[in-house]
mmCIF file of C-alpha atoms in Angstrom:
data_model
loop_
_atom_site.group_PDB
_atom_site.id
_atom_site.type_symbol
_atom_site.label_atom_id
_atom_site.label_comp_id
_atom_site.label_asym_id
_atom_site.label_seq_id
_atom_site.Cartn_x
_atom_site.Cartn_y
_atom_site.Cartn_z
ATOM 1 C CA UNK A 270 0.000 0.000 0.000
ATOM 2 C CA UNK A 271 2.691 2.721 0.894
ATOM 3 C CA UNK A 272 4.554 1.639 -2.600
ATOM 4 C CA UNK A 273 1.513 2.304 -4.346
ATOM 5 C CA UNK A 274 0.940 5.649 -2.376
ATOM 6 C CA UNK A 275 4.801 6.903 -3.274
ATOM 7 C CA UNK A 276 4.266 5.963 -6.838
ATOM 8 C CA UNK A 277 1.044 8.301 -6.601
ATOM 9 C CA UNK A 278 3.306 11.099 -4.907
ATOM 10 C CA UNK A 279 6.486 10.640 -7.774
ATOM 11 C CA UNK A 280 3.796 11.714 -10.024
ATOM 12 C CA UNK A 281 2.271 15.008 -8.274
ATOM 13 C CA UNK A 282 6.132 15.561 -7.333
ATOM 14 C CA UNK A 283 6.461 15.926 -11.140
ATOM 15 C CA UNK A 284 3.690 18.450 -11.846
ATOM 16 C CA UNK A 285 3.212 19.561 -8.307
ATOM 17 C CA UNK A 286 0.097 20.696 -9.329
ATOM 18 C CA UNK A 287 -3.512 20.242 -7.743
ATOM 19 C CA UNK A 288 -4.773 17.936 -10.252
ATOM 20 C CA UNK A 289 -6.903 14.708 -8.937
ATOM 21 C CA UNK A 290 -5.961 11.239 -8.781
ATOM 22 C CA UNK A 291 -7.847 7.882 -9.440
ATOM 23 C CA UNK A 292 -5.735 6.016 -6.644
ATOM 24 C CA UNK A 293 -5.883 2.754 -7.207
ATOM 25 C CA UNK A 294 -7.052 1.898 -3.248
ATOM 26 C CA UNK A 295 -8.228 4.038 0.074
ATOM 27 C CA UNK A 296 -6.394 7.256 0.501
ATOM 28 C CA UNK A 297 -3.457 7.024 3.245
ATOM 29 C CA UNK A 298 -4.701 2.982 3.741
ATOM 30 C CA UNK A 299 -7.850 3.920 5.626
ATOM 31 C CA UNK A 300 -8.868 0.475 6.691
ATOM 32 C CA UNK A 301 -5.656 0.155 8.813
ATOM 33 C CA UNK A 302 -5.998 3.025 10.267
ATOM 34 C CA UNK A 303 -9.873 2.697 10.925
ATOM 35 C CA UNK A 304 -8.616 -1.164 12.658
ATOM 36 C CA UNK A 305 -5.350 0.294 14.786
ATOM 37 C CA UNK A 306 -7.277 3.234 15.851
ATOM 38 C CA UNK A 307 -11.122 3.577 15.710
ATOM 39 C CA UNK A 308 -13.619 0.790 18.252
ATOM 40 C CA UNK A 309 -16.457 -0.687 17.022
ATOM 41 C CA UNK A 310 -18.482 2.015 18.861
ATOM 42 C CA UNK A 311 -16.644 4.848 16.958
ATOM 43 C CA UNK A 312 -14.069 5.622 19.401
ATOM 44 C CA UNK A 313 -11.192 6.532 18.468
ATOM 45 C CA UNK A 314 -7.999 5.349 20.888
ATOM 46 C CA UNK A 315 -4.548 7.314 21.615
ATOM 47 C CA UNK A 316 -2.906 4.435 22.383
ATOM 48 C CA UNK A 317 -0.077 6.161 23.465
ATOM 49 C CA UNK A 318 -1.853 8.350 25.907
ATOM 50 C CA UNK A 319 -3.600 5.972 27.983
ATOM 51 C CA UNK A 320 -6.153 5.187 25.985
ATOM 52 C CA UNK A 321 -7.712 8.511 26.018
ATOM 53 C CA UNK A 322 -9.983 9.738 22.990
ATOM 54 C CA UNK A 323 -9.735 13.417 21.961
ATOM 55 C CA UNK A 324 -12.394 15.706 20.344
ATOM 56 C CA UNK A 325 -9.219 15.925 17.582
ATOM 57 C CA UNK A 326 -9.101 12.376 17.194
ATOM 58 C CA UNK A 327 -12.837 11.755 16.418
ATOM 59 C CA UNK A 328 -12.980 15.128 13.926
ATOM 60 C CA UNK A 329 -9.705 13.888 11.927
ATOM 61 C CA UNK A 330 -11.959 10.084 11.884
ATOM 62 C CA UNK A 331 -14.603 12.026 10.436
ATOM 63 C CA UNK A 332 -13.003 13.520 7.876
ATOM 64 C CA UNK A 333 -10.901 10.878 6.804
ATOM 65 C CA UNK A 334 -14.314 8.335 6.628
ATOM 66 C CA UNK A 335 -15.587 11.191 4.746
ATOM 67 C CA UNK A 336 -12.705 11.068 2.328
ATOM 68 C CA UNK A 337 -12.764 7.027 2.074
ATOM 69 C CA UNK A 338 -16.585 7.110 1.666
ATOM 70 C CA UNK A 339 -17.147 4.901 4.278
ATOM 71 C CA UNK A 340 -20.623 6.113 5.549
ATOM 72 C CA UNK A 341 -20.892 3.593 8.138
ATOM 73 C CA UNK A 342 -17.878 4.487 10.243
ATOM 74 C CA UNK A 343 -18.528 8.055 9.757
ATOM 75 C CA UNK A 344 -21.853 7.729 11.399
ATOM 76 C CA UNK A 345 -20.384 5.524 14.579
ATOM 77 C CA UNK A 346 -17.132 8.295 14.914
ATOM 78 C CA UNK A 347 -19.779 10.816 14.416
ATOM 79 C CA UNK A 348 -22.382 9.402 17.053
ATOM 80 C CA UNK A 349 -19.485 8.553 20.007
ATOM 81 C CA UNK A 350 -18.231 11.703 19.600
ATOM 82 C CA UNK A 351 -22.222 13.594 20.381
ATOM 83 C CA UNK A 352 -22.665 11.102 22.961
ATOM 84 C CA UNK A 353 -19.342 10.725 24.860
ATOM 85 C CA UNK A 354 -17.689 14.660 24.380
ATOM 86 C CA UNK A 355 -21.318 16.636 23.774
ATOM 87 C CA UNK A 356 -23.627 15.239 26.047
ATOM 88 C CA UNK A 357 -26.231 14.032 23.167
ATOM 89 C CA UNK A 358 -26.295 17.379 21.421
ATOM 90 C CA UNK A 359 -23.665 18.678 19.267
ATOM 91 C CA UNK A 360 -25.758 21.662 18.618
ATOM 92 C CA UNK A 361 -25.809 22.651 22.364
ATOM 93 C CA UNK A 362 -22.001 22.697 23.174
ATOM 94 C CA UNK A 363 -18.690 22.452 21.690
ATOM 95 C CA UNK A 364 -17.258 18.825 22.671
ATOM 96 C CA UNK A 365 -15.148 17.880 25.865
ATOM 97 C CA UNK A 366 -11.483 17.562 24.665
ATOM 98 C CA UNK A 367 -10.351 14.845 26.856
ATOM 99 C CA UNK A 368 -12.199 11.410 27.270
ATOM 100 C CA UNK A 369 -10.912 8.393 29.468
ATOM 101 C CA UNK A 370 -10.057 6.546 32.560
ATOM 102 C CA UNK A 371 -9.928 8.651 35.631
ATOM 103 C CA UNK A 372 -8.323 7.489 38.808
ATOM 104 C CA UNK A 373 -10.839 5.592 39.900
ATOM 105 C CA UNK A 374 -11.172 3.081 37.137
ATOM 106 C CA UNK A 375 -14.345 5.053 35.553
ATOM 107 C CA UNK A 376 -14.449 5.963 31.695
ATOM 108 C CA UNK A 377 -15.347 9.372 31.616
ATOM 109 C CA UNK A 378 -15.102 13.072 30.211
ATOM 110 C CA UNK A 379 -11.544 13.847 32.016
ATOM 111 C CA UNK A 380 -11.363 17.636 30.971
ATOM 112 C CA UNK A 381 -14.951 19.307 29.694
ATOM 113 C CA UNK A 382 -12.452 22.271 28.645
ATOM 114 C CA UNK A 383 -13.010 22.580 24.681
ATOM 115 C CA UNK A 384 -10.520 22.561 21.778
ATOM 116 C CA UNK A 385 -11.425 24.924 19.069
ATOM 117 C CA UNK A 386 -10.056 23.441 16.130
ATOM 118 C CA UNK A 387 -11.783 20.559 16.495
ATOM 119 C CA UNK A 388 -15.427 21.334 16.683
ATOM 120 C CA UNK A 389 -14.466 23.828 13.689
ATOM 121 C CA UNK A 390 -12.738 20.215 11.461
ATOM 122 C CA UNK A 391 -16.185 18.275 12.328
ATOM 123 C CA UNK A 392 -18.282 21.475 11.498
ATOM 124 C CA UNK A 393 -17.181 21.619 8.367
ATOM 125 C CA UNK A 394 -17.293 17.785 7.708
ATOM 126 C CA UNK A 395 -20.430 17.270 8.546
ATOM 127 C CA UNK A 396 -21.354 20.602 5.568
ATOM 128 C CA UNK A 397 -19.272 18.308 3.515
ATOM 129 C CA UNK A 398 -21.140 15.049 4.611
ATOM 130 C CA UNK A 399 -24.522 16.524 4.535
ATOM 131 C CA UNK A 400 -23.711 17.489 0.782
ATOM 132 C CA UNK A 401 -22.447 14.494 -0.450
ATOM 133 C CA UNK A 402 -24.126 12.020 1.141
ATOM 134 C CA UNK A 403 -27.912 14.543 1.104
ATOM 135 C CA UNK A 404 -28.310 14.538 4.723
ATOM 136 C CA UNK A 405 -29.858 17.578 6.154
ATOM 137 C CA UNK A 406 -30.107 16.910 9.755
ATOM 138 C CA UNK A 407 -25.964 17.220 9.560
ATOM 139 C CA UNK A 408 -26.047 20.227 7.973
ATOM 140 C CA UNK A 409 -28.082 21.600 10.810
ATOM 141 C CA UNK A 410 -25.639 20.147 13.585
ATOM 142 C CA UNK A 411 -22.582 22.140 11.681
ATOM 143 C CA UNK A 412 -24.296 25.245 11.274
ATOM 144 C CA UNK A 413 -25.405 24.972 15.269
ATOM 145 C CA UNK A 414 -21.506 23.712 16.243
ATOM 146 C CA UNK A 415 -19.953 26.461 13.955
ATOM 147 C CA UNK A 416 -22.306 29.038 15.624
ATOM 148 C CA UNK A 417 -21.985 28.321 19.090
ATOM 149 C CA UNK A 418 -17.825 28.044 18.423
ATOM 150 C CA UNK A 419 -18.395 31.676 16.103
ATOM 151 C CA UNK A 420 -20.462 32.828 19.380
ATOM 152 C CA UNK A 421 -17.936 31.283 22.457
ATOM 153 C CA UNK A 422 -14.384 31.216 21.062
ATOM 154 C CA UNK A 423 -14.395 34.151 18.545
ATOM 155 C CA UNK A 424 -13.084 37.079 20.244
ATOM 156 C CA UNK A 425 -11.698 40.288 19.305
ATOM 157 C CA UNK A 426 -8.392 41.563 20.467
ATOM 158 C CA UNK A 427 -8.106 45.238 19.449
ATOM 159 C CA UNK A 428 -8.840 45.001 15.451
ATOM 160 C CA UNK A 429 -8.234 41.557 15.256
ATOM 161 C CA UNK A 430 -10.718 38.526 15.295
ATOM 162 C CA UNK A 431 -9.072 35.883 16.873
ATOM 163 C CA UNK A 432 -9.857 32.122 17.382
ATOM 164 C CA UNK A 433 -9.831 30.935 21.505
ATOM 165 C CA UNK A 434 -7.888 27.485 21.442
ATOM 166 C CA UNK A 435 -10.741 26.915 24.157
ATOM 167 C CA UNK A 436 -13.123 28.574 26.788
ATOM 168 C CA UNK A 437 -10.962 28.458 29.317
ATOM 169 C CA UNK A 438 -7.211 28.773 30.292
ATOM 170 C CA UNK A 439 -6.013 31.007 26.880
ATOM 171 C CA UNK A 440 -6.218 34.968 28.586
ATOM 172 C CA UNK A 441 -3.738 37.284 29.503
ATOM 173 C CA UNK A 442 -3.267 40.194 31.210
ATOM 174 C CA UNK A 443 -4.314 43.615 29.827
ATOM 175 C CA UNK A 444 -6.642 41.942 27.442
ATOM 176 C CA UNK A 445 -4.446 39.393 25.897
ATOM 177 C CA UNK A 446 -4.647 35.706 24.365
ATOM 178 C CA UNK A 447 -2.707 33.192 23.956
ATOM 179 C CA UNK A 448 -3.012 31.333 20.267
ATOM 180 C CA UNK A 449 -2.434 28.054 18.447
ATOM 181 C CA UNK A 450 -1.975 28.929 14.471
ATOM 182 C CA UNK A 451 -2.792 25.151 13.795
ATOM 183 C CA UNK A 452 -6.240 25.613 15.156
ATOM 184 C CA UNK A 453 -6.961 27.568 11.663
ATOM 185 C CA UNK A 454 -6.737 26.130 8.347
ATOM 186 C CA UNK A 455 -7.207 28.135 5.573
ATOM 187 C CA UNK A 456 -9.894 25.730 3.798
ATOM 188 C CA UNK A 457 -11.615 25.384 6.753
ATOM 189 C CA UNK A 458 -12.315 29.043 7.410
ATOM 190 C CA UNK A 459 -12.999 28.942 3.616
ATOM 191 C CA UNK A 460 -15.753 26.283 4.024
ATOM 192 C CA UNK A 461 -16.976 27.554 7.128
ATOM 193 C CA UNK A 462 -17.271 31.472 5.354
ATOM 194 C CA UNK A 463 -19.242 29.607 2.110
ATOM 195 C CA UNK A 464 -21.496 27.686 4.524
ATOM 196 C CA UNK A 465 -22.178 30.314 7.289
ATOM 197 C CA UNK A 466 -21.196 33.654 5.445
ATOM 198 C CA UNK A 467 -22.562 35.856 8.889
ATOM 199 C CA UNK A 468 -19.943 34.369 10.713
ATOM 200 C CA UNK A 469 -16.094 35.266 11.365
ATOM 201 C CA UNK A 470 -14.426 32.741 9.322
ATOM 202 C CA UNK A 471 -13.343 35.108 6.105
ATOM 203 C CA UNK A 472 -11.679 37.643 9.291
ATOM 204 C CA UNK A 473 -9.741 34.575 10.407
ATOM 205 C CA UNK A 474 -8.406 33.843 7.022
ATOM 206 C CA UNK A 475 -7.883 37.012 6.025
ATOM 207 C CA UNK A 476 -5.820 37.553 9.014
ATOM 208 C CA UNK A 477 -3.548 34.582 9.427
ATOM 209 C CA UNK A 478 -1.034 35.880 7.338
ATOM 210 C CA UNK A 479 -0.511 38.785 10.124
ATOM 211 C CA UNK A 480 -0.598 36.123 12.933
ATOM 212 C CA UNK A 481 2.498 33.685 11.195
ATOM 213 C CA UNK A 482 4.644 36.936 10.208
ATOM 214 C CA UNK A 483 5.060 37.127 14.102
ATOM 215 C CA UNK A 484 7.917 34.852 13.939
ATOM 216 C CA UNK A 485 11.513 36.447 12.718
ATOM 217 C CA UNK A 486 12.692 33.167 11.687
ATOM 218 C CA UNK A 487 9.889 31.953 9.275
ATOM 219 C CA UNK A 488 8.280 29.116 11.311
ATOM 220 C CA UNK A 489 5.429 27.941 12.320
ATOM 221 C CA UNK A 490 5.324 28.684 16.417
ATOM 222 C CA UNK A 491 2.720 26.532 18.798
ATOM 223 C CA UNK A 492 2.145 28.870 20.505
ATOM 224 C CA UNK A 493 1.320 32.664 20.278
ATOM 225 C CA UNK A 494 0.563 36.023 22.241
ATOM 226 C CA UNK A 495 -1.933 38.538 20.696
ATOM 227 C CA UNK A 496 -2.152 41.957 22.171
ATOM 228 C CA UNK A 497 -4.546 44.670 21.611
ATOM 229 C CA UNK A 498 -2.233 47.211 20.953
ATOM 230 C CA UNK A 499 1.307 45.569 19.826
ATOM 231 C CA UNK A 500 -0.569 42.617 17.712
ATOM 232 C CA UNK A 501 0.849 39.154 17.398
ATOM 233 C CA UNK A 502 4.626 38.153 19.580
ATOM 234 C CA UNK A 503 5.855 35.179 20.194
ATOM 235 C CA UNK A 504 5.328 33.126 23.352
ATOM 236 C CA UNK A 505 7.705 34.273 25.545
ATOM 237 C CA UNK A 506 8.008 30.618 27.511
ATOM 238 C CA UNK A 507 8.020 28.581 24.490
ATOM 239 C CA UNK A 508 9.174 30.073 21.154
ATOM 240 C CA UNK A 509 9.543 27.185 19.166
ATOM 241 C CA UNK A 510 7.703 25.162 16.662
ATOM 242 C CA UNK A 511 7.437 21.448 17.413
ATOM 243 C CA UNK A 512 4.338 18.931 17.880
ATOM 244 C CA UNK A 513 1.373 21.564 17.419
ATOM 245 C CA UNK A 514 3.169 23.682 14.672
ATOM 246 C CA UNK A 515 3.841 20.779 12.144
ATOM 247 C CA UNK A 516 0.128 20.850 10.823
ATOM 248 C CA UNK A 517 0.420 24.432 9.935
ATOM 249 C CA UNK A 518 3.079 23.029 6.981
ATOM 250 C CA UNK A 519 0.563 20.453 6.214
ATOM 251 C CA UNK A 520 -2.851 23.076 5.810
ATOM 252 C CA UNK A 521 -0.792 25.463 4.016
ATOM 253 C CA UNK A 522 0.596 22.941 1.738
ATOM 254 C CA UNK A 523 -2.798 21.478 1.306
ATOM 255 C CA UNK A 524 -4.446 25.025 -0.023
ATOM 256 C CA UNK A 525 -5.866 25.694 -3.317
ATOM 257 C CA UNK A 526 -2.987 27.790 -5.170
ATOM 258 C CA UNK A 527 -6.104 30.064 -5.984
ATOM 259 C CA UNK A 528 -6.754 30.900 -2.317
ATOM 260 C CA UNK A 529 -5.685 34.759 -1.789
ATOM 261 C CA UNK A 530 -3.589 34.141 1.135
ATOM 262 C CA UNK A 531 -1.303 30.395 0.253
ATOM 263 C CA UNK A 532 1.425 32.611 -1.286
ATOM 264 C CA UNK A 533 1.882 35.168 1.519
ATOM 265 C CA UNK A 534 1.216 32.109 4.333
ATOM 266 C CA UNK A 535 4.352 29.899 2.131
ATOM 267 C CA UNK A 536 6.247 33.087 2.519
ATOM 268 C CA UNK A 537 5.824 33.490 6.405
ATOM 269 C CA UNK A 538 6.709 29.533 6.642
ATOM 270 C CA UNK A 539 9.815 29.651 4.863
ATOM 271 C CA UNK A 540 12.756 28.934 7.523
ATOM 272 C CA UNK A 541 10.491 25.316 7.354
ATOM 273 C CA UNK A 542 12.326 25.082 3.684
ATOM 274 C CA UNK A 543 15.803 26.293 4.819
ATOM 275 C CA UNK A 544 15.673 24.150 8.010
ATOM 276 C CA UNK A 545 14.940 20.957 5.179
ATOM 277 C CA UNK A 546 17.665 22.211 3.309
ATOM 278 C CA UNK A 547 20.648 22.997 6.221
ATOM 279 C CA UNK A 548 19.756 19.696 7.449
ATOM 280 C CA UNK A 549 18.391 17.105 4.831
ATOM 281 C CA UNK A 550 15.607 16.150 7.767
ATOM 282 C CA UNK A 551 12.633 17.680 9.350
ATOM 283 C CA UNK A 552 13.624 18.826 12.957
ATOM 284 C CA UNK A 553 12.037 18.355 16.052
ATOM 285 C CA UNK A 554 12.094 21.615 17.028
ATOM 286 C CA UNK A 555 12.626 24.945 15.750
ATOM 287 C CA UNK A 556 13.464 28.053 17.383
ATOM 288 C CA UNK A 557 10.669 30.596 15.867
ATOM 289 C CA UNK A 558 13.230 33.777 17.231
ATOM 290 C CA UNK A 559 16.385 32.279 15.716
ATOM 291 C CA UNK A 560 15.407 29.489 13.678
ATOM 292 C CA UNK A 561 17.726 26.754 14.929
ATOM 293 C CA UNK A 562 16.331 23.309 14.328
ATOM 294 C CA UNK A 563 17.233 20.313 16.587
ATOM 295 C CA UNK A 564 16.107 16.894 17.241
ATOM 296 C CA UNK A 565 15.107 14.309 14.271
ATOM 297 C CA UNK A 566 11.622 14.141 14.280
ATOM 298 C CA UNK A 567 9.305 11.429 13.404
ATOM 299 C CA UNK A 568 7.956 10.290 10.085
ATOM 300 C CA UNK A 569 4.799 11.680 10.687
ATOM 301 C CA UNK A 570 6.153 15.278 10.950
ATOM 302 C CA UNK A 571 8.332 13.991 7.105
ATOM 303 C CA UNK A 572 4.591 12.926 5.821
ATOM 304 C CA UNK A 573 3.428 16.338 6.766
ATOM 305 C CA UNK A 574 6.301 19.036 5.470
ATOM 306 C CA UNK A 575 5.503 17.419 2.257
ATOM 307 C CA UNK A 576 2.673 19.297 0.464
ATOM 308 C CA UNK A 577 3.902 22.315 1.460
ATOM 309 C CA UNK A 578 7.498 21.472 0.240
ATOM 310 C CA UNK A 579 6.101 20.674 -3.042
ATOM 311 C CA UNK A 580 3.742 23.490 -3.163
ATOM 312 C CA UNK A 581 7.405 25.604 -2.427
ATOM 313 C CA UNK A 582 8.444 23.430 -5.900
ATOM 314 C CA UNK A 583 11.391 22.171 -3.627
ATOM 315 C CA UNK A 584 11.176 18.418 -5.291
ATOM 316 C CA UNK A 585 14.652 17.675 -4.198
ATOM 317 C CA UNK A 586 13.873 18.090 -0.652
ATOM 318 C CA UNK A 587 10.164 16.746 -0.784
ATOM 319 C CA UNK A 588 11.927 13.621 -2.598
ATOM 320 C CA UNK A 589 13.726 13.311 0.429
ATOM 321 C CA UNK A 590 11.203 13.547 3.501
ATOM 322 C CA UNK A 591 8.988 10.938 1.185
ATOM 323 C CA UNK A 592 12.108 8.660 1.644
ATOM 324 C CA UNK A 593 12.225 8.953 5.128
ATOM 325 C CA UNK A 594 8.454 8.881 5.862
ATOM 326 C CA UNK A 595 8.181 5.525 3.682
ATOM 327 C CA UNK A 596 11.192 4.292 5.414
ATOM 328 C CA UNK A 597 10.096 5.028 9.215
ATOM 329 C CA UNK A 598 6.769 3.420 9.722
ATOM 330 C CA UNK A 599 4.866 5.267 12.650
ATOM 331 C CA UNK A 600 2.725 2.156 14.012
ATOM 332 C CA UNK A 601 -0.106 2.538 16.105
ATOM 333 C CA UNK A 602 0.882 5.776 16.797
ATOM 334 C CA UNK A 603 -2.423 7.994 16.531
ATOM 335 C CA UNK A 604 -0.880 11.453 16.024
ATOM 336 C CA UNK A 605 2.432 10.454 13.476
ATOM 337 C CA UNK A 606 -0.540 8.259 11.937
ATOM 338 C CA UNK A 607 -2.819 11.270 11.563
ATOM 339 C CA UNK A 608 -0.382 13.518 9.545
ATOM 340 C CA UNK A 609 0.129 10.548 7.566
ATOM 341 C CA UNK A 610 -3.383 10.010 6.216
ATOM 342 C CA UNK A 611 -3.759 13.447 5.814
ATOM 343 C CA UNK A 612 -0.533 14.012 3.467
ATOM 344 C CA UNK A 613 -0.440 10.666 1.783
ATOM 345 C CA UNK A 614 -4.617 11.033 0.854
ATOM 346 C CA UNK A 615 -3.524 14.539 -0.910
ATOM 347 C CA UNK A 616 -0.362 13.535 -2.047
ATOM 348 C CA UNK A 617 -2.473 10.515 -4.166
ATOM 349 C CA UNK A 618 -4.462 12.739 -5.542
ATOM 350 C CA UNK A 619 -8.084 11.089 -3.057
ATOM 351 C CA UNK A 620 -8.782 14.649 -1.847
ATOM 352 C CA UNK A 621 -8.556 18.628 -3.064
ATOM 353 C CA UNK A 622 -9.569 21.757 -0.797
ATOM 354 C CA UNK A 623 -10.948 24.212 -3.888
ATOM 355 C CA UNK A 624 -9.717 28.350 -3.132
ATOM 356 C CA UNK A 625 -13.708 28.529 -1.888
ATOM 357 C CA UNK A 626 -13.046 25.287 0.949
ATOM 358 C CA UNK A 627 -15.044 22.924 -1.022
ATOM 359 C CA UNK A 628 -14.198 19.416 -0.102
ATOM 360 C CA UNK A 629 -13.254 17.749 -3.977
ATOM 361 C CA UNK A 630 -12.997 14.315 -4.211
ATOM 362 C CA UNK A 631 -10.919 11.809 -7.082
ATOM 363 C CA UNK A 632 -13.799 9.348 -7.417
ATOM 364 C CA UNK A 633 -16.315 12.661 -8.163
ATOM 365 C CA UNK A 634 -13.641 14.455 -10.706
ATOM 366 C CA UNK A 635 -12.046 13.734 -14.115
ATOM 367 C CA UNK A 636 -9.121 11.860 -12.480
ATOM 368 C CA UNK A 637 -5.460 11.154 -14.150
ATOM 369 C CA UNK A 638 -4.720 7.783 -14.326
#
């Protein structure tokens, strides 16, 4: 299966162009990832964390059953998820991030505290869903979950609309937040702005190109400080790009070269590309004030440079993480194994974000085969 995905990927490392693949079986090997990682019931298990299940983990599910067409897992991911992190009702509250064993033995919510990015991912899968597969009662749970999210964890900092990595735990003093940039894809805002064009979703596009220039080095940070007066800054107790920061390669790789802001975004990223090419590997870590990069990091952070290294037309290098992503297997590792299906479903051409967020998929298109 990964042979026949890197064959896929020599090809759209040829043209690196957004064109649409017939691949020739499930995008990123969806059925072993739907058997390491996703219960019967729909849960979907960090195995390396205890067990736990995140809201994350069951909005990347989603997406990625959406992607395979497998209806019947979608519902089950989709129906855990409502009953285990939103009480029954997605349209009520955004979903508990944390799910598992507490001390005492009991399987239960283990931190109701929300994470914004993910009720935004499942928001706009279930528009996507509800399109494809004609069901309107999921088009009414995303407009409800991107409305509550638009109405709770939308706030403005001086000028700026700004996205709350959750209700709790992100202010600072004098008015302050602290800010993930992975929390905001640009084809998710995109969707969400087509879908629910009231809401804030075109603001947060328009200004994530402001919130990633904060970095002198060109990286991606995990972490950032917005001001109302003095704007965007980097985290003073953790300046570097690592774990959270990875995906914000993989979205910006991943956009439509028609989307206003991809060209600016690649721009801000760029010490990613000079980091690739000091070192021949993706780092760990990078230092967003000086850009140093140390550590080696796992295949799954190789799997994810990679659209955005080919949408920078640097083949050489992208020919390079390919080799050691196919060469590093990630196991039953849920996040490494996350990046992965997301990069090696685009990479084979299963998937396409349009410039308007539009979900495109091969089997729907004129594919190349």
């Amino acid at each position: 299966m990964r042979r026949l995905l890197l064959k896929a990927a020599l090809g759209l490392l040829a043209t690196a162009g957004p064109a649409l693949l017939c691949a020739a079986e499930p995008a990123g090997d969806w059925p072993a990832f739907a058997r390491d990682f996703i219960q019967a019931d729909g849960r979907v298990i960090d195995h390396e964390a205890e067990a736990i299940s995140t809201s994350e983990g069951q909005a990347y599910a989603l997406f990625f059953a959406l992607v395979a067409g497998d209806r019947a897992r979608f519902e089950t991911v989709l129906r855990w998820a409502e009953d285990n992190l939103a009480q029954g009702r997605l349209e009520d509250r955004a979903m508990a991030w944390k799910w598992g064993r507490d001390d005492q033995g009991q399987w239960r919510v283990l931190d109701a505290n929300a994470a914004s990015d993910a009720d935004l991912w499942m928001a706009y899968t279930l528009y996507e869903a509800a399109r494809r597969w004609q069901v309107p009662a999921w088009r009414l749970k995303a407009d409800a979950m991107q409305a509550h999210v638009a109405r709770d964890l939308v706030t403005r900092v001086g000028s700026r609309a700004t996205l709350l990595p959750g209700p709790e735990g992100f202010s600072l003093p004098g008015g302050g937040v602290r800010v993930n940039p992975s929390y905001l894809p640009l084809f998710v805002l995109r969707g969400l702005a087509r879908e629910a064009p009231q809401g804030p979703w075109r603001s947060l596009a328009e200004g994530l190109p402001e919130m990633l220039a904060a970095s002198p080095a060109k990286v991606a940070p995990d972490w950032l400080h917005v001001a109302p007066a003095s704007g965007y800054s980097l985290a003073a107790d953790f300046p570097v790009g690592s774990y959270d920061a990875i995906r914000v390669y993989l979205w910006a790789g991943m956009t439509h070269p028609d989307d206003p802001a991809r060209e600016t975004v690649l721009r801000a990223l760029a010490g990613m590309k000079a980091c690739v090419d000091a070192q021949g590997r993706v780092a760990e870590r990078i230092d967003a004030t000086r850009g140093t990069c140390t550590g080696t990091a796992d295949a799954g952070f190789s799997w994810a440079v990679l659209p955005f290294l080919m949408a920078r037309d640097d083949l050489a290098q992208a020919q390079r993480a390919r080799a050691a992503a196919a060469t590093s297997p990630v196991g039953k590792r849920y996040y490494p194994r996350s990046l992965e299906q997301f990069a090696a479903g685009w990479m084979a051409g299963r998937f396409r974000f349009a410039a308007d967020g539009r979900l495109l998929l091969a089997e729907d298109s004129e594919c190349e085969r």
